[in-house]
Coordinates of C-alpha atoms and ligand atoms in Angstrom, one line a residue:
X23 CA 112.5 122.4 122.8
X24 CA 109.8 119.1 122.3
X25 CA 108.2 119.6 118.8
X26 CA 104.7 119.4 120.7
X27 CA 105.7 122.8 122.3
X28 CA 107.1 124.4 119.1
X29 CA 103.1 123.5 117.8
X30 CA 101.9 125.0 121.2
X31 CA 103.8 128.5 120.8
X32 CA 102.3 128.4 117.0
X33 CA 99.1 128.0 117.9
X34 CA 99.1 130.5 120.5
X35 CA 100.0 132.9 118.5
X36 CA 97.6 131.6 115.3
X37 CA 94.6 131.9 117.7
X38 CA 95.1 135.4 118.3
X39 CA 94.7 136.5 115.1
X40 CA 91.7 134.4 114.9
X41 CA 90.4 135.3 118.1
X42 CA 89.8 131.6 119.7
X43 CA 88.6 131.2 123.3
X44 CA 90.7 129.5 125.7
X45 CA 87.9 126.6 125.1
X46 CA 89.1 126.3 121.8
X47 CA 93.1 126.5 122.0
X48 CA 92.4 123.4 124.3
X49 CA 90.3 121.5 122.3
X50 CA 92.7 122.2 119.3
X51 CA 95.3 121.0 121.5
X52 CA 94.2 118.0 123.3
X53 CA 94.0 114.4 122.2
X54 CA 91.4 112.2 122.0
X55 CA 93.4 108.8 122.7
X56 CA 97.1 108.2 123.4
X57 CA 97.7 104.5 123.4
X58 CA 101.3 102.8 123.6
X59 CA 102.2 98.8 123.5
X60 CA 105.5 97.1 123.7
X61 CA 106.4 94.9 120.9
X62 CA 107.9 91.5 121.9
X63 CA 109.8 89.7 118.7
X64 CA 112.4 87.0 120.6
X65 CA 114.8 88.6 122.5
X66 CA 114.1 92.1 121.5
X67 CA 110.8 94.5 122.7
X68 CA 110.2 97.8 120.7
X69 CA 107.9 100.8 122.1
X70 CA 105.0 101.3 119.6
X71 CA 102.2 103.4 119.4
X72 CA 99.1 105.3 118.0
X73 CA 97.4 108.5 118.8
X74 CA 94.5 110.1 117.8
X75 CA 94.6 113.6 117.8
X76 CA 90.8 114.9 117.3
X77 CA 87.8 113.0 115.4
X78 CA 85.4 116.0 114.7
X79 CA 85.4 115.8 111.4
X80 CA 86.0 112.0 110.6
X81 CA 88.0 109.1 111.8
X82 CA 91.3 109.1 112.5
X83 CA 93.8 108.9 109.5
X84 CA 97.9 109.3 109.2
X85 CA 100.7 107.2 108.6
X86 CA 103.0 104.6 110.8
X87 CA 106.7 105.7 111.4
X88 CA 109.3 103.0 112.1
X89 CA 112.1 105.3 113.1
X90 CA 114.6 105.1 116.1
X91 CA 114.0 108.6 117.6
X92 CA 110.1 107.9 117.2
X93 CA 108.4 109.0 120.6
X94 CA 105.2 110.5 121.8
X95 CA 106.4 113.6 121.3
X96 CA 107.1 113.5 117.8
X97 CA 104.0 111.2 117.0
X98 CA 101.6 113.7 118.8
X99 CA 102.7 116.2 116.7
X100 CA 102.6 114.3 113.5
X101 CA 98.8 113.5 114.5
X102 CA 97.7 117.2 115.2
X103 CA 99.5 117.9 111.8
X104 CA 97.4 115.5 110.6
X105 CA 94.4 116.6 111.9
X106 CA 95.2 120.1 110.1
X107 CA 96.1 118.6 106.7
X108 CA 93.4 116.8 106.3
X109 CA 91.2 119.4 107.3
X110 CA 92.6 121.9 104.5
X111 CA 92.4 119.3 102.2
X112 CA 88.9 119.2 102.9
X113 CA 88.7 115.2 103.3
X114 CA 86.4 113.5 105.8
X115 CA 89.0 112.5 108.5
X116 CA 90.4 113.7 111.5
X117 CA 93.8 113.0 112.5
X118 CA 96.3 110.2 114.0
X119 CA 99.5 109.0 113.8
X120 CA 101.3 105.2 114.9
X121 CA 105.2 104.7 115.4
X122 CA 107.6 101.9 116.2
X123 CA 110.8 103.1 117.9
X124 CA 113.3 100.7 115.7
X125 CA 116.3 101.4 112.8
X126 CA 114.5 99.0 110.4
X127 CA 117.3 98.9 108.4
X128 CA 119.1 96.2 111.2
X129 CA 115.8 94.1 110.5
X130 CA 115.5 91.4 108.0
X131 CA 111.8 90.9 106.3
X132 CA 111.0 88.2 108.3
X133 CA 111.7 90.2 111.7
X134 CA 110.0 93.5 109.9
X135 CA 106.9 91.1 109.0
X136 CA 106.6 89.8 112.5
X137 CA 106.7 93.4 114.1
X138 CA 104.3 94.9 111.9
X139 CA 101.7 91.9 112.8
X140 CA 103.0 92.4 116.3
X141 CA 101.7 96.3 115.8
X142 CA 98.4 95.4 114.6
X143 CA 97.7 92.6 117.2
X144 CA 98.4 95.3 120.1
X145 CA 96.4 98.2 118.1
X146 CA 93.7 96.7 116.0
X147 CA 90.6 97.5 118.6
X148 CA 91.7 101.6 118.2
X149 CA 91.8 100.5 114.2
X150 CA 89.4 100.4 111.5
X151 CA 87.7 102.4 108.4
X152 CA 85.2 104.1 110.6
X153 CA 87.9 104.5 113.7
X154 CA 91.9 105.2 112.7
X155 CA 93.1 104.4 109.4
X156 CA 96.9 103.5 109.1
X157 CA 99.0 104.3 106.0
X158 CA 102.9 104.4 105.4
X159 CA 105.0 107.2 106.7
X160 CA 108.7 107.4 107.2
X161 CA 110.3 103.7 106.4
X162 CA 107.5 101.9 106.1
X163 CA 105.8 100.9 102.3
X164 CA 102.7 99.3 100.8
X165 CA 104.8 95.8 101.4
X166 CA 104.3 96.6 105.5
X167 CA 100.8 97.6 104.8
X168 CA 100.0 94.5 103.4
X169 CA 100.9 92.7 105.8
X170 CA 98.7 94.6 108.5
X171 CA 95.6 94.3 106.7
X172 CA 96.2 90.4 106.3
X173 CA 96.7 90.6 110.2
X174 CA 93.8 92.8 111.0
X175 CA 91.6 90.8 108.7
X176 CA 92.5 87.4 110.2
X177 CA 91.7 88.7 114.0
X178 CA 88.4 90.3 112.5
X179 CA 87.5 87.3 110.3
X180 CA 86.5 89.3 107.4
X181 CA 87.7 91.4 104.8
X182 CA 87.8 95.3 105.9
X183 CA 90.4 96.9 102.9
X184 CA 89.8 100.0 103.9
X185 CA 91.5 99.7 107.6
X186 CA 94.3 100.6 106.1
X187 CA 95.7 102.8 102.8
X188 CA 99.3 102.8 101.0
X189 CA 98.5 99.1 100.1
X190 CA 99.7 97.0 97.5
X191 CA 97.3 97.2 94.3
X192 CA 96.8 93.2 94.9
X193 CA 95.4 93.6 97.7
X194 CA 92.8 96.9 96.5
X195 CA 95.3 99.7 97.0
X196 CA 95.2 102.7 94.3
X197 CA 98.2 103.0 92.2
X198 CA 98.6 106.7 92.5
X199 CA 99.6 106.0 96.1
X200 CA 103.2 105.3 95.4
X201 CA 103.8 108.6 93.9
X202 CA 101.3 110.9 95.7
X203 CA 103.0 112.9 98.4
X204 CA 105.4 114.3 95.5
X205 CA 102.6 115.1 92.7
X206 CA 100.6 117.1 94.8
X207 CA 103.9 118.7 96.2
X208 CA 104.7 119.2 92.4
X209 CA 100.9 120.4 92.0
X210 CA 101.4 123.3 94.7
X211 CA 104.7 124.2 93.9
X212 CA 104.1 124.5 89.8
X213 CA 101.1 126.9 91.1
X214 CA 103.1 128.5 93.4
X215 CA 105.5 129.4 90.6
X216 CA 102.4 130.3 88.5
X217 CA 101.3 133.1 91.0
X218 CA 104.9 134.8 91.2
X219 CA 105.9 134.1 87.7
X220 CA 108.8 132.1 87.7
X221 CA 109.6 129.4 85.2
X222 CA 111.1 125.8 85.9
X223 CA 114.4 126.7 83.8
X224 CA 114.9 130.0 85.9
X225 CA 115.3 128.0 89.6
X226 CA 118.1 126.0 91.1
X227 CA 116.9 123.7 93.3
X228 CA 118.5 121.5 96.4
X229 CA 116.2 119.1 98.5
X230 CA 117.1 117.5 101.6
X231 CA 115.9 114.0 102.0
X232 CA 115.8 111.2 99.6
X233 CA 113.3 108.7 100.5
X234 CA 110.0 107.8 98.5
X235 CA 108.8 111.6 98.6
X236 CA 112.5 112.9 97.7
X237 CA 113.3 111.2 94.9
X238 CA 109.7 111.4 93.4
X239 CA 109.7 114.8 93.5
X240 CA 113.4 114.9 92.2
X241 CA 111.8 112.8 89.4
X242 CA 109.2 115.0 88.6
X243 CA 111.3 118.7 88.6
X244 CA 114.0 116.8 86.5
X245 CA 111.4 116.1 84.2
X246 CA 110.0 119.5 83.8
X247 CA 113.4 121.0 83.6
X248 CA 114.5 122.2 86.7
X249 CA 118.1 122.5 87.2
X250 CA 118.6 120.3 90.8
X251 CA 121.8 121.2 91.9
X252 CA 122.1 119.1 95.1
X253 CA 120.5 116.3 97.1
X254 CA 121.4 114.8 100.5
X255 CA 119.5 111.6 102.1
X256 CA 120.7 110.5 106.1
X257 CA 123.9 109.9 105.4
X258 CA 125.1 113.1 103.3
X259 CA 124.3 114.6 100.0
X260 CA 126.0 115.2 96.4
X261 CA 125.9 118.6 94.6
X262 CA 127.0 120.0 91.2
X263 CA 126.2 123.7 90.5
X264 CA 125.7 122.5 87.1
X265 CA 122.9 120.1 88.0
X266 CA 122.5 116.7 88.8
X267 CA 121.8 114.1 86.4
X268 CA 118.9 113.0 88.7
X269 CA 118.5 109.7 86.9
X270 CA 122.0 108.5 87.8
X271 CA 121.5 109.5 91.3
X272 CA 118.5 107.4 91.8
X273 CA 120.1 105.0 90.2
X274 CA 123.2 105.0 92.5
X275 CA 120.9 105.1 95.5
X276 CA 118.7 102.1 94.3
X277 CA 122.2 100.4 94.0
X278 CA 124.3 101.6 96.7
X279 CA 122.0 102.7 99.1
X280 CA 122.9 106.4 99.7
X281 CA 123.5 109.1 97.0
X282 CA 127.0 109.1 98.3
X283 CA 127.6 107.3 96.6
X284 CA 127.3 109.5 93.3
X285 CA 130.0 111.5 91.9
X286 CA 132.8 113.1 94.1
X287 CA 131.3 116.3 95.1
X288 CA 130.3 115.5 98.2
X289 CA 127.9 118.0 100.7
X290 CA 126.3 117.1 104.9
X291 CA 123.0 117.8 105.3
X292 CA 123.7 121.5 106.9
X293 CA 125.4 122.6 104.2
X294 CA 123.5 122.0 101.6
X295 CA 120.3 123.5 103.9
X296 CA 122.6 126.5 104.3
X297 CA 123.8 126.7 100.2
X298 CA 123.4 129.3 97.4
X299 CA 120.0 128.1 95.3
X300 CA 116.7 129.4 94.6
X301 CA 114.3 126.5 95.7
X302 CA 115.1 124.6 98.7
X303 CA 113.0 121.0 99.1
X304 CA 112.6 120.0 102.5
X305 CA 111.4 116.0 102.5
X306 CA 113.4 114.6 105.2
X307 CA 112.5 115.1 108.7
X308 CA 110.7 117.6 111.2
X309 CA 112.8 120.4 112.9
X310 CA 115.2 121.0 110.2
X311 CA 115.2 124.7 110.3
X312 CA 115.1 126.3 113.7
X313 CA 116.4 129.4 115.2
X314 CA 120.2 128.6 114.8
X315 CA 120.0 128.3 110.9
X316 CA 117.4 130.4 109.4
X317 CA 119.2 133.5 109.4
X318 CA 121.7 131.5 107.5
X319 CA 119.1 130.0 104.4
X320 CA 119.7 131.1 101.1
X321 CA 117.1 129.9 99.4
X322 CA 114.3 132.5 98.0
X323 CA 111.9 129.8 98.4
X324 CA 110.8 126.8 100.7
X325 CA 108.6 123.8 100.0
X326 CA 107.8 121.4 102.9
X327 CA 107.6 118.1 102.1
X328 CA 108.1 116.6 105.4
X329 CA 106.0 117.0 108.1
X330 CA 107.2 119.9 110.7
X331 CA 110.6 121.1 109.1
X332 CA 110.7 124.5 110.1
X333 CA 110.1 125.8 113.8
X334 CA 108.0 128.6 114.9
X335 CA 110.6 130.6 115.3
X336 CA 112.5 129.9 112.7
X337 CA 109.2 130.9 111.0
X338 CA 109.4 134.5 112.0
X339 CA 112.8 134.8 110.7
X340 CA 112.3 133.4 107.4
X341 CA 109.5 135.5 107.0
X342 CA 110.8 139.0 108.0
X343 CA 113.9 138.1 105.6
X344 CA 111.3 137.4 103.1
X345 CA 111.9 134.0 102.2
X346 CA 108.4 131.9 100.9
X347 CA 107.8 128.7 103.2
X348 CA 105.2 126.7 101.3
X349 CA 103.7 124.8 104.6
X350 CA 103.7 120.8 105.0
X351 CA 100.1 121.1 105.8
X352 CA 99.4 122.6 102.3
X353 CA 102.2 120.8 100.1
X354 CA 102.4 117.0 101.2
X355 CA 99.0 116.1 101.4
X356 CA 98.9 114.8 97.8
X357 CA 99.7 111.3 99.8
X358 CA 96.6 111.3 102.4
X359 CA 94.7 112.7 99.4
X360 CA 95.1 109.6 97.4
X361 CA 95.1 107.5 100.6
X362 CA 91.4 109.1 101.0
X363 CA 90.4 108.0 97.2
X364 CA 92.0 104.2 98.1
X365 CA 90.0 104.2 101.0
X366 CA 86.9 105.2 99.4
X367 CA 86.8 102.7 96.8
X368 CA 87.6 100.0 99.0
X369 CA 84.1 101.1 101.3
X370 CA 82.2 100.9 98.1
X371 CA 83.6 98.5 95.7
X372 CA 83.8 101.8 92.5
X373 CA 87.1 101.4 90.5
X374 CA 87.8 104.7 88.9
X375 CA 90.3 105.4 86.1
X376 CA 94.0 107.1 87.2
X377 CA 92.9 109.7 85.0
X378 CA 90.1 110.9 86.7
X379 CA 91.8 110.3 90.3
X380 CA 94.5 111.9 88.9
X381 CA 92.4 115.1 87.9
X382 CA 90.5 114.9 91.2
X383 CA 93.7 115.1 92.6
X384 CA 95.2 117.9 91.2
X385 CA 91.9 119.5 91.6
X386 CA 91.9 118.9 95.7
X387 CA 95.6 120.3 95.5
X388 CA 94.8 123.3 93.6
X389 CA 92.1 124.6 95.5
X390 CA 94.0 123.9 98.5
X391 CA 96.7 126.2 97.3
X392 CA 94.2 128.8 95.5
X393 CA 92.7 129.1 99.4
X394 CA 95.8 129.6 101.2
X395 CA 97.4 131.8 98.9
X396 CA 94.4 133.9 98.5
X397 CA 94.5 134.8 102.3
X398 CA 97.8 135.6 102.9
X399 CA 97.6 138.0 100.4
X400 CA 94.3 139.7 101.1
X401 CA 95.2 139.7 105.3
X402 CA 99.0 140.3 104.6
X403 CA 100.2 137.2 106.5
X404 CA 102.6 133.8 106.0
X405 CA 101.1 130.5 104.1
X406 CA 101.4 128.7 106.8
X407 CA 99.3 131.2 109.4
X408 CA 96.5 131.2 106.7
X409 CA 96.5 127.2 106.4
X410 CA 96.9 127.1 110.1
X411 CA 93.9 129.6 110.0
X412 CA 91.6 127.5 107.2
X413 CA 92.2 124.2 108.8
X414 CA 91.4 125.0 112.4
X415 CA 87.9 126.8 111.5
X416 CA 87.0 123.7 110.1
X417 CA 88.2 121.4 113.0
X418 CA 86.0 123.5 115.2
X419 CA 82.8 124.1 112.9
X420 CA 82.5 120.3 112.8
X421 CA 83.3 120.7 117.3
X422 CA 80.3 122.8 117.6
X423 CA 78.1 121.3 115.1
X424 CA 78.8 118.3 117.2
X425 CA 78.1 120.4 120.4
X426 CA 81.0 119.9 122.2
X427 CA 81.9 123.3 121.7
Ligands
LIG519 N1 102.2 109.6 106.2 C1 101.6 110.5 105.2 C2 101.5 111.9 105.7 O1 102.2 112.3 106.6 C3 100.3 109.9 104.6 C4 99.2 109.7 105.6 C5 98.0 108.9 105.0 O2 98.0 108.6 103.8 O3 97.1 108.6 105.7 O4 100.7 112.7 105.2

């Protein structure tokens, strides 16, 4: 099944309960511009491109994906789960997403420099701080960013910071950025935990996926004395039921390049999805659990940190077996939320203290939560039907105060 009609069947069912029009399940679910280039670099030509999923509320905002199983249909649905995160998190944008189909790790920096250029010389007319705004996503960094802002800036002939977030702090970007996706993750869950009354030292906890957001968040839950008992990136995963000294693992992954490299207990990537533990971190990729696995999870509790990685119907399942999905939608937008405070000082030249963006952060995450968790207790129903639920009203107040609606 295509990812875009996994988010179909959802929202079909989500309308329902909020008794949408036919009018409105299309505007929810149609695009405002879908717009693909080929990249040339010597020899080689890569398929890129950037969709905007709706604008009612803002301009465009999401990340760039270098990935080799990027497509349309898995950057239309990162762009309408865009749309809906920033929405919940109450920000000023709509939503979009950009991809280059390539396996950056076969390109040197000189070839990954001369593709991201490539990117903003084919998309920079559908770019800008009142159009789209670009960040990083999967396998692309601040370094990349950096690069695209020098590019857009030279075809523009002036400075415009704000094109583009996740950039290095020479070049104006906000030093929470680095660390954002996991802190407001961290944010939710310690809430989460909070409501239920749970404590860190009671949980056992595996996450899948070891990239900025994964290790950050490993980071983070070591710190606070969480027992992490296994962790897997794309090549496999290590686990020790008697936790995982997570400083060694990053440090074996900085070195090695995979957490395989760690110890000799050794674990793939569906069994440590399918393994005995309280808390299991998802912060890898989208369709992760589906309706061949979920009766098989173990875990009491979920927290999506990548974008998508449970289906719909694997939603149902996890739900009637009582299992806690804390929704992507909710839980990773600590990164767009930062993005949103680089962005704003950029448009207005204010420099404000970590501490305060840090509390402004934490703020945006907790009221977030406090509003998703508050519905589906009081109308009985999963948190992702109630941020589904919050996040689309909004989307289509802002359609009808437009009048498009
Ligand atoms: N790529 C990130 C996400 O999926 C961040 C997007 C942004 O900062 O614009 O939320």
């Amino acid at each position: 099944m295509k990812t875009f009609d996994i988010i179909k069947k959802r929202i079909n069912r989500v309308s329902k309960l909020m008794n949408l029009s036919d009018r409105e399940v299309d505007v929810i679910l149609s695009y405002k511009r879908i717009k693909h280039a080929k990249l040339n670099i010597g020899e080689k030509s890569y398929e890129a491109m950037r969709i905007l999923h709706n604008d009612a509320i803002g301009p465009g905002k999401g990340g760039i994906r270098y990935h080799p199983d990027v497509c349309e249909d898995e950057v239309k649905s990162l762009a309408f789960w865009m749309s809906l995160k920033n929405s919940l998190a109450g920000l000023p944008y709509g939503g979009a997403k950009g991809g280059i189909k390539v396996n950056p790790k076969k390109l040197n920096k000189k070839e990954l420099e001369k593709l991201s250029r490539a990117f903003i010389r084919e998309f920079h007319n559908v770019l800008g701080q009142d159009i789209d705004i670009p960040a990083p996503d999967v396998y692309t960094n601040s370094e990349i960013m950096g690069w695209m802002l020098d590019e857009y800036e030279k075809i523009k002939g002036k400075h415009e910071p704000g094109m583009i977030t996740g950039k290095p702090l020479s070049l104006q970007g906000c030093k929470l950025r680095a660390t954002a996706t996991a802190s407001g993750a961290f944010i939710v869950l310690k809430e989460f935990l909070t409501k239920i009354g749970k404590n860190p030292s009671e949980l056992c906890v595996s996450i899948q996926g070891f990239g900025n957001a994964g290790k950050n968040i490993a980071t983070m839950l070591y710190k606070d004395g969480f027992k992490i008992i296994a962790v897997a990136d794309s090549k496999g995963g290590v686990i020790d039921k008697d936790g995982l000294d997570i400083t060694e693992v990053i440090k074996t992954k900085d070195e090695k390049g995979s957490v395989t490299e760690y110890g000799d207990k050794k674990i793939t990537n569906k069994e440590l999805l399918e393994m005995e533990t309280d808390l299991l971190i998802l912060a890898a990729l989208e369709n992760q659990i589906t309706e061949k696995n979920a009766d098989k999870i173990k875990a009491k509790y979920i927290l999506e940190i990548a974008n998508g990685p449970v289906t719909e119907e694997a939603d149902e399942i996890l739900y009637k077996r009582n299992i806690s999905v804390i929704p992507d939608i909710l839980a990773n937008a600590g990164g767009v939320v930062v993005s949103y405070f680089e962005w704003a000082q950029n448009r207005t030249g204010n420099m404000f203290e970590d501490d305060y963006l840090e509390k402004r952060l934490k703020d945006i995450m907790t009221s977030s939560f406090q509003k998703v968790y508050d519905m589906h207790k009081k109308k009985k129903i999963d948190m992702r039907t109630a941020a589904y639920i919050i996040a689309i009203k909004r989307i289509l107040d802002a359609e009808k105060a437009r009048g498009r609606l």
